[in-house]
């Protein structure tokens, strides 16, 4: 469908425009190994998974989570589930990442929610982090439709689909 026509690689400039991250933050995250893009000479090229991770991390940072805590979450997901942040927040994931603004939780089933940063049994209010992913994907679709030769009707359908 529409996702198949989305670009599979993004430049740093495109990632910055789509997520609102600064160039320095993006460079720092690469240097620290938070999000490691492919390289083509000096150019950094980001996959859709990288773009998704950047969008989710940006949203978590806006919610007040430190980069250190976000990295801890990413290590936990990789170690315990063998999945990256982008896989956890994807549409087809059986897991859901939730936050109450202070803690991060992973819903592993309808009966189990795990506090990723510490074991806790407090009640939670879920904030959907996948909204950040939907916004980035909509931006990708919008940019693609505005730069390609498509009819206004096709652009409207692409916007509705996102």
Coordinates of C-alpha atoms in Angstrom, one line a residue:
X1 CA 0.0 0.0 0.0
X2 CA 1.3 3.5 0.7
X3 CA 4.1 2.4 3.1
X4 CA 5.7 0.4 0.3
X5 CA 6.1 3.6 -1.7
X6 CA 7.8 5.5 1.1
X7 CA 11.5 6.1 0.8
X8 CA 13.7 3.6 2.5
X9 CA 16.6 5.9 3.3
X10 CA 16.7 9.5 4.7
X11 CA 19.5 12.0 4.9
X12 CA 20.3 13.8 8.2
X13 CA 18.6 16.9 6.8
X14 CA 15.4 14.9 6.1
X15 CA 15.4 13.3 9.6
X16 CA 15.9 16.8 11.2
X17 CA 12.9 18.2 9.2
X18 CA 10.7 15.3 10.0
X19 CA 11.4 15.0 13.7
X20 CA 12.4 18.4 14.9
X21 CA 15.7 17.1 16.3
X22 CA 18.8 19.3 16.0
X23 CA 21.7 18.4 13.8
X24 CA 24.0 18.3 16.8
X25 CA 21.7 16.0 18.7
X26 CA 21.5 13.6 15.8
X27 CA 25.2 13.6 15.4
X28 CA 25.7 13.0 19.2
X29 CA 23.2 10.1 19.1
X30 CA 25.2 8.5 16.3
X31 CA 28.5 9.0 18.2
X32 CA 27.0 7.5 21.4
X33 CA 25.5 4.6 19.5
X34 CA 21.9 5.5 20.3
X35 CA 20.8 5.5 16.7
X36 CA 23.5 4.3 14.2
X37 CA 22.8 5.2 10.6
X38 CA 24.5 3.7 7.6
X39 CA 27.3 5.7 6.0
X40 CA 27.9 6.7 2.4
X41 CA 31.2 8.5 2.6
X42 CA 30.6 11.3 5.1
X43 CA 26.8 11.2 4.7
X44 CA 24.6 9.5 7.3
X45 CA 21.7 7.6 5.8
X46 CA 18.8 6.6 8.1
X47 CA 16.4 3.7 7.4
X48 CA 12.7 3.9 8.3
X49 CA 13.5 2.0 11.5
X50 CA 16.1 4.7 12.4
X51 CA 13.6 7.4 11.6
X52 CA 11.0 5.7 13.8
X53 CA 13.5 5.4 16.7
X54 CA 14.5 9.0 16.4
X55 CA 10.9 10.1 16.5
X56 CA 10.1 8.0 19.6
X57 CA 13.2 9.1 21.4
X58 CA 12.5 12.7 20.6
X59 CA 9.0 12.2 22.0
X60 CA 10.4 10.6 25.2
X61 CA 12.9 13.4 25.6
X62 CA 10.0 16.0 25.3
X63 CA 8.2 14.0 28.0
X64 CA 11.3 14.5 30.3
X65 CA 13.1 11.2 29.9
X66 CA 16.9 11.5 30.0
X67 CA 18.9 10.1 27.1
X68 CA 20.5 7.7 29.6
X69 CA 17.1 6.4 30.6
X70 CA 16.1 6.0 27.0
X71 CA 19.3 4.0 26.3
X72 CA 18.5 1.8 29.2
X73 CA 15.1 1.1 27.7
X74 CA 16.6 0.3 24.3
X75 CA 19.1 -2.1 25.9
X76 CA 16.3 -3.8 27.9
X77 CA 14.2 -4.3 24.8
X78 CA 17.1 -5.7 22.9
X79 CA 18.3 -8.0 25.7
X80 CA 14.9 -9.3 26.9
X81 CA 13.0 -9.4 23.6
X82 CA 15.6 -9.2 20.9
X83 CA 13.7 -6.2 19.4
X84 CA 14.6 -2.6 18.8
X85 CA 12.5 0.4 19.7
X86 CA 11.2 0.7 16.2
X87 CA 9.9 -2.9 16.2
X88 CA 8.2 -2.4 19.5
X89 CA 6.2 0.6 18.4
X90 CA 5.4 -0.8 14.9
X91 CA 1.8 -1.4 13.9
X92 CA 2.2 -5.1 13.8
X93 CA 3.9 -5.5 17.2
X94 CA 2.4 -7.6 19.9
X95 CA 4.1 -5.3 22.5
X96 CA 3.1 -1.8 23.4
X97 CA 5.3 0.9 24.9
X98 CA 3.5 3.1 27.5
X99 CA 4.5 6.0 29.7
X100 CA 2.9 7.9 32.5
X101 CA 5.4 10.7 32.0
X102 CA 7.7 9.3 34.7
X103 CA 8.1 5.6 34.0
X104 CA 8.2 3.5 30.9
X105 CA 6.2 0.4 30.7
X106 CA 6.0 -2.4 28.2
X107 CA 2.7 -4.2 27.7
X108 CA 3.7 -7.7 26.8
X109 CA 0.1 -9.1 26.9
X110 CA -3.4 -8.1 28.0
X111 CA -2.4 -9.3 31.5
X112 CA 1.1 -8.1 31.9
X113 CA 2.7 -4.6 31.9
X114 CA 6.4 -4.4 32.8
X115 CA 8.0 -1.3 34.3
X116 CA 11.1 -1.1 32.2
X117 CA 13.1 1.2 34.4
X118 CA 12.2 -0.5 37.7
X119 CA 9.7 -3.0 39.0
X120 CA 6.7 -1.3 40.3
X121 CA 3.0 -2.1 40.8
X122 CA 1.6 1.5 40.7
X123 CA -1.3 2.3 38.4
X124 CA -0.4 3.9 35.1
X125 CA -1.9 6.3 32.6
X126 CA -0.9 5.4 29.1
X127 CA 0.4 7.9 26.6
X128 CA 0.5 6.6 23.1
X129 CA 4.1 7.0 21.8
X130 CA 3.1 5.6 18.4
X131 CA 1.5 9.0 17.6
X132 CA 5.0 10.3 17.1
X133 CA 5.6 7.5 14.6
X134 CA 2.4 8.3 12.8
X135 CA 3.3 12.0 12.5
X136 CA 6.7 11.2 11.0
X137 CA 5.2 8.7 8.6
X138 CA 2.6 11.3 7.5
X139 CA 5.4 13.8 7.0
X140 CA 7.3 11.3 4.8
X141 CA 4.1 10.6 2.8
X142 CA 3.4 14.3 2.5
X143 CA 6.9 15.2 1.4
X144 CA 6.9 12.4 -1.2
X145 CA 3.5 13.4 -2.6
X146 CA 4.5 17.0 -2.8
X147 CA 7.6 16.3 -4.7
X148 CA 6.3 13.6 -7.0
X149 CA 4.0 14.0 -9.9
X150 CA 0.7 13.0 -8.3
X151 CA -2.8 14.3 -8.6
X152 CA -4.4 16.3 -5.8
X153 CA -6.8 13.4 -5.3
X154 CA -3.9 11.0 -4.7
X155 CA -2.4 13.4 -2.2
X156 CA -5.7 13.6 -0.3
X157 CA -5.9 9.8 -0.2
X158 CA -2.3 9.6 1.1
X159 CA -3.1 12.1 3.9
X160 CA -6.2 10.2 4.9
X161 CA -4.3 6.9 5.0
X162 CA -1.7 8.4 7.4

